[in-house]
XYZ file of C-alpha atoms in Angstrom:
392
model
C 0.000 0.000 0.000
C 2.870 2.366 0.785
C 4.458 1.610 -2.600
C 1.215 2.551 -4.342
C 0.897 5.703 -2.242
C 4.290 7.121 -3.207
C 3.736 6.159 -6.863
C 0.411 7.934 -7.231
C 1.536 11.604 -7.142
C 4.240 11.022 -9.776
C 1.865 9.233 -12.107
C -0.754 11.917 -11.508
C 1.826 14.529 -12.497
C 2.216 12.851 -15.883
C -1.537 12.442 -16.212
C -1.885 16.197 -15.647
C -0.654 16.614 -19.204
C -3.352 14.262 -20.502
C -5.935 16.077 -18.414
C -5.005 19.428 -19.927
C -5.130 18.158 -23.498
C -8.378 16.258 -23.084
C -10.155 19.081 -21.251
C -9.092 21.596 -23.900
C -10.244 19.238 -26.654
C -13.570 18.621 -24.924
C -14.212 22.355 -24.468
C -13.395 23.164 -28.108
C -15.455 20.212 -29.368
C -18.444 21.130 -27.183
C -18.345 24.774 -28.308
C -18.081 23.743 -31.986
C -20.905 21.241 -31.508
C -23.087 23.853 -29.804
C -22.456 26.236 -32.722
C -23.185 23.391 -35.250
C -19.753 23.958 -36.815
C -18.949 20.358 -37.852
C -15.826 21.132 -39.957
C -14.359 22.924 -36.951
C -15.258 19.987 -34.717
C -13.461 17.521 -37.012
C -10.389 19.761 -37.185
C -10.145 19.864 -33.379
C -10.447 16.072 -33.126
C -7.767 15.412 -35.767
C -5.362 17.930 -34.304
C -5.811 16.919 -30.677
C -5.455 13.190 -31.347
C -2.014 13.657 -32.878
C -0.981 16.001 -30.061
C -2.126 13.453 -27.489
C -0.132 10.639 -29.112
C 3.111 12.629 -29.257
C 2.806 13.933 -25.700
C 1.979 10.473 -24.283
C 5.252 9.067 -25.634
C 7.211 11.981 -24.165
C 5.577 11.403 -20.747
C 6.368 7.679 -20.887
C 10.050 8.351 -21.578
C 10.306 11.073 -18.923
C 8.719 8.803 -16.318
C 11.039 5.885 -17.043
C 14.180 7.972 -16.656
C 13.093 10.196 -13.772
C 11.177 7.831 -11.480
C 13.954 6.668 -9.163
C 15.341 10.157 -8.550
C 11.911 11.481 -7.617
C 11.154 8.552 -5.282
C 14.407 9.171 -3.437
C 13.731 12.903 -3.203
C 10.359 12.077 -1.600
C 12.199 10.338 1.275
C 10.478 7.063 0.421
C 11.157 4.507 3.209
C 13.984 2.104 2.297
C 11.758 -0.975 2.655
C 9.259 0.527 0.180
C 11.602 1.994 -2.455
C 12.494 -1.100 -4.582
C 8.880 -2.229 -4.877
C 7.675 1.286 -5.716
C 10.240 1.742 -8.509
C 9.574 -1.684 -10.014
C 5.803 -1.225 -9.962
C 5.887 2.315 -11.328
C 8.157 1.562 -14.287
C 5.804 -1.192 -15.450
C 2.677 0.840 -14.781
C 4.007 3.692 -16.956
C 3.330 1.593 -20.052
C -0.370 2.269 -19.517
C 0.183 5.926 -20.475
C -0.209 5.747 -24.300
C -3.376 3.667 -23.980
C -4.773 5.669 -21.063
C -4.134 8.968 -22.865
C -5.951 7.550 -25.895
C -8.939 6.405 -23.836
C -9.146 9.767 -22.054
C -9.021 11.622 -25.358
C -11.657 9.605 -27.220
C -13.959 9.576 -24.186
C -13.619 13.350 -23.716
C -14.463 14.261 -27.319
C -17.424 11.875 -27.245
C -18.663 13.605 -24.104
C -18.051 16.941 -25.812
C -20.809 16.094 -28.306
C -23.106 14.836 -25.547
C -22.329 11.106 -25.736
C -21.287 10.198 -22.199
C -22.910 6.763 -22.273
C -20.749 4.999 -24.883
C -17.373 5.652 -23.201
C -18.899 4.500 -19.912
C -19.525 1.012 -21.282
C -15.953 0.585 -22.514
C -14.373 2.005 -19.367
C -16.625 -0.150 -17.174
C -15.601 -3.235 -19.167
C -11.970 -2.214 -18.705
C -12.441 -2.021 -14.933
C -14.079 -5.452 -14.852
C -11.187 -6.869 -16.889
C -8.698 -5.303 -14.468
C -10.543 -6.700 -11.457
C -10.424 -10.203 -12.969
C -6.768 -10.051 -14.028
C -5.491 -8.471 -10.777
C -5.739 -11.561 -8.525
C -4.729 -13.916 -11.352
C -1.477 -12.048 -11.994
C -0.779 -11.077 -8.372
C -1.134 -14.565 -6.914
C -0.426 -16.760 -9.974
C -3.874 -18.357 -10.110
C -5.089 -20.651 -12.934
C -1.593 -21.049 -14.355
C -0.843 -17.317 -14.661
C 2.622 -16.095 -13.542
C 2.870 -14.905 -9.927
C 3.895 -11.230 -10.244
C 2.881 -9.765 -6.880
C 2.187 -6.024 -6.886
C 3.560 -5.772 -10.441
C 0.706 -8.000 -11.550
C -1.732 -5.138 -10.963
C 0.338 -2.956 -13.297
C 0.339 -5.608 -16.038
C -3.405 -6.100 -15.593
C -4.006 -2.374 -16.032
C -1.891 -2.256 -19.198
C -3.912 -5.087 -20.750
C -7.239 -3.549 -19.761
C -6.390 -0.036 -20.958
C -5.045 -1.340 -24.280
C -8.247 -3.318 -24.810
C -10.380 -0.274 -23.936
C -8.504 2.014 -26.335
C -8.681 -0.398 -29.272
C -12.357 -1.122 -28.610
C -13.399 2.544 -28.427
C -11.370 3.384 -31.554
C -13.064 0.570 -33.507
C -16.499 1.533 -32.149
C -16.376 5.194 -33.227
C -15.152 4.224 -36.699
C -17.759 1.542 -37.341
C -20.589 3.700 -36.005
C -19.337 6.686 -38.036
C -19.522 8.666 -34.805
C -19.499 12.433 -35.148
C -16.359 12.512 -32.968
C -14.574 9.746 -34.913
C -11.077 10.756 -36.097
C -9.785 10.074 -39.604
C -6.658 8.066 -38.786
C -5.240 8.506 -42.296
C -5.319 12.312 -42.217
C -3.869 13.193 -38.852
C -2.020 16.490 -38.957
C -1.225 19.475 -36.818
C -3.068 22.713 -37.561
C -1.039 25.525 -36.008
C -3.878 27.923 -35.038
C -5.879 25.060 -33.500
C -2.768 23.774 -31.718
C -2.123 27.222 -30.234
C -5.749 27.556 -29.114
C -5.645 24.067 -27.586
C -2.450 25.037 -25.768
C -4.000 28.306 -24.582
C -6.837 26.395 -22.923
C -4.968 23.182 -22.063
C -1.658 24.458 -20.684
C -3.270 26.264 -17.705
C -5.104 23.022 -16.902
C -1.845 21.058 -17.185
C -0.191 23.546 -14.850
C -3.191 23.339 -12.534
C -3.006 19.562 -12.248
C 0.783 19.658 -12.099
C 0.520 22.034 -9.137
C -1.724 19.464 -7.455
C 0.689 16.634 -8.263
C 3.818 18.419 -7.100
C 1.935 19.556 -4.013
C 1.022 15.921 -3.364
C 4.698 14.981 -3.693
C 5.495 17.388 -0.867
C 2.553 16.155 1.214
C 3.528 12.496 0.781
C 7.166 13.275 1.605
C 5.975 14.879 4.869
C 3.789 11.859 5.628
C 6.696 9.474 4.900
C 8.571 10.972 7.865
C 5.993 9.394 10.162
C 6.708 5.863 8.911
C 5.358 3.318 6.448
C 2.122 2.850 8.431
C 1.275 6.546 7.906
C 2.061 6.282 4.187
C -0.121 3.189 3.899
C -2.958 4.845 5.851
C -2.877 7.885 3.583
C -2.867 5.647 0.506
C -5.965 3.811 1.722
C -7.676 7.054 2.717
C -7.023 8.457 -0.762
C -8.967 5.521 -2.204
C -11.921 6.536 -0.028
C -11.356 10.136 -1.156
C -11.605 9.006 -4.764
C -15.000 7.432 -4.146
C -16.158 10.818 -2.836
C -14.343 12.951 -5.396
C -15.084 11.015 -8.591
C -18.827 11.852 -8.683
C -17.951 15.514 -8.082
C -15.267 15.430 -10.782
C -17.509 13.767 -13.361
C -20.426 16.091 -12.621
C -17.929 18.941 -13.009
C -16.932 17.542 -16.422
C -20.599 17.311 -17.427
C -21.176 20.881 -16.268
C -18.132 22.017 -18.260
C -19.482 20.340 -21.415
C -23.010 21.716 -20.990
C -21.698 25.205 -20.222
C -19.476 25.057 -23.314
C -22.366 23.913 -25.534
C -24.699 26.649 -24.277
C -22.013 29.313 -24.578
C -21.304 28.118 -28.133
C -25.021 28.342 -28.900
C -25.300 31.784 -27.277
C -27.667 30.463 -24.552
C -26.014 32.153 -21.584
C -29.287 32.098 -19.639
C -29.024 28.314 -19.250
C -25.532 28.316 -17.733
C -26.753 29.281 -14.242
C -29.379 26.538 -14.421
C -26.604 24.050 -15.254
C -24.672 25.272 -12.205
C -27.614 24.903 -9.811
C -28.487 21.374 -10.916
C -24.818 20.412 -10.976
C -24.424 21.411 -7.331
C -27.621 19.583 -6.352
C -26.633 16.317 -8.059
C -22.990 16.444 -6.959
C -23.790 17.157 -3.299
C -26.536 14.523 -3.158
C -24.136 11.790 -4.286
C -21.099 12.986 -2.329
C -23.084 13.366 0.902
C -23.506 9.578 1.067
C -19.745 9.003 1.117
C -19.221 11.877 3.552
C -21.698 10.394 6.035
C -20.039 6.962 5.787
C -16.557 8.443 6.224
C -17.604 10.335 9.333
C -19.671 7.561 10.925
C -17.693 4.409 9.971
C -14.079 5.530 9.414
C -12.371 2.527 10.999
C -14.522 0.031 9.106
C -13.808 1.702 5.779
C -10.035 1.641 6.358
C -10.368 -1.904 7.704
C -11.631 -3.049 4.303
C -8.040 -2.670 3.044
C -5.927 -3.741 6.023
C -5.995 -5.433 9.429
C -3.019 -3.443 10.769
C -4.244 -1.560 13.865
C -1.802 1.347 13.468
C -2.764 1.890 9.842
C -6.472 1.744 10.690
C -6.088 4.268 13.512
C -4.208 6.811 11.382
C -6.503 6.369 8.366
C -9.671 6.645 10.454
C -8.477 9.924 11.935
C -7.893 11.237 8.401
C -11.474 10.408 7.398
C -12.914 12.024 10.546
C -11.169 15.280 9.674
C -11.174 15.426 5.863
C -14.581 13.748 5.453
C -16.106 17.048 6.547
C -14.746 18.643 3.389
C -16.147 16.245 0.790
C -19.222 18.421 0.168
C -16.976 21.443 -0.331
C -15.169 19.515 -3.028
C -18.489 18.689 -4.679
C -19.437 22.368 -4.922
C -15.960 23.484 -6.031
C -15.810 21.085 -8.970
C -19.170 22.252 -10.313
C -18.194 25.903 -9.996
C -14.830 25.224 -11.662
C -16.658 23.267 -14.369
C -18.638 26.339 -15.441
C -15.510 28.493 -15.382
C -13.573 25.938 -17.464
C -16.485 25.545 -19.887
C -16.213 29.253 -20.684
C -12.547 28.719 -21.596
C -11.198 30.530 -18.512
C -8.956 27.672 -17.393
C -6.242 30.084 -16.235
C -8.578 31.266 -13.457
C -9.044 27.794 -11.962
C -5.268 27.311 -12.211
C -4.812 30.348 -9.963
C -7.312 28.856 -7.504
C -5.345 25.604 -7.465
C -2.118 27.469 -6.808
C -3.713 29.263 -3.851
C -5.300 26.066 -2.520
C -2.159 23.933 -2.607
C 0.785 26.274 -2.444
C -0.541 29.154 -0.374
C -2.544 26.984 2.035
C -2.133 23.191 2.002
C 1.641 22.673 1.709
C 2.852 25.453 4.067
C 0.063 24.819 6.584
C 0.771 21.059 6.546
C 4.446 21.716 7.248
C 3.604 24.125 10.070
C 0.842 22.133 11.773
C 2.599 18.761 11.563
C 5.732 20.308 13.073
C 3.789 22.229 15.714
C 1.601 19.273 16.715
C 4.343 16.672 16.250
C 1.784 14.363 14.637
C 0.687 13.474 11.125
C -2.822 14.769 11.935
C -1.537 18.297 11.359
C -1.381 17.436 7.658
C -5.002 16.259 7.706
C -6.164 19.619 9.108
C -4.222 21.420 6.376
C -6.035 19.365 3.708
C -9.415 20.399 5.135
C -8.409 24.069 5.369
C -7.272 24.092 1.740
C -10.620 22.662 0.576
C -12.439 25.488 2.368
C -10.250 28.165 0.760
C -10.509 26.614 -2.730
C -14.300 26.378 -2.601
C -14.753 29.955 -1.362
C -12.411 31.310 -4.080
C -14.178 29.402 -6.874
C -17.678 30.386 -5.751
C -16.687 34.029 -5.317
C -15.374 34.184 -8.888
C -18.383 32.380 -10.352
C -20.910 34.595 -8.507
C -19.059 37.718 -9.596
């Protein structure tokens, strides 16, 4: 669990690039679709697909060469380091396929088709869940690969998902289907994609680098703290993913209505986005606050890990609803193309609040819980900043 925990921020840093490209592509596609400008839509798809392919290879190479140095700089515990490096270098091979899946899914959502990518990504998750135990424990004649087996399983599942989606959009003559024989870079479209996407890349990179600092602070309190944080982040993801996906939907709908000149509907999108996001996230928040030890206990039987992880959920679980509101508000702002604004909010949230406050409180309290309080404080500041901008 500790090996996974220290690997996640580095991988997320690389995925920040994919996030920027796919969000920019989705915004441009949704605006073109809303304006009924199909030639423009096709141009964005062709251009962004080639950009995504080139950048994914660059990220793969950078990760392979830089992984060990970054793990060491994070003060990764010596008993965790070899496993983390081995796992991460294999897992990196998911990047080209994962970038491709993200891209195709985002442009399909940009034209209002969120259902089709769901089926393929759900099938990919099922395939991963089946392959994980087979490759980890060497069941049914498969090789016994341990933790690395989960990385191999993910590579297989992501490759299958990418190929399947690519075949699907071509055979269905989907409006977002790329023409693989005519991929080329169009300079004005590339520059516009960069204008929208680079702030988002920076935004997610700020989060990733901030997480590197947070994890390095947590590592000082031992492997049980690292493992507890890794488990707690999985609970976080259950709470955050609905908020993130509703935020993506809000971004698409805002972009379509802005492209169509229907600005009156954007506020309605915001209101319903907040209602749906908070309704779903509230369920996880209640569970995290009322059953923290049981949730952490689903992943481990280690008493120290359970105690530290449960304390995290008691503190940070209060902020899950804030996250739900912030993602919807940011979704509207991003849908209007103002991604630089949400990047500034991220900088304030992580680098003006979370990282320095985590360093101060953990040192002052002498306990890892100081970091948990800093996480909650940063969520409050980020939500207030986003709402203030949106309402203005």
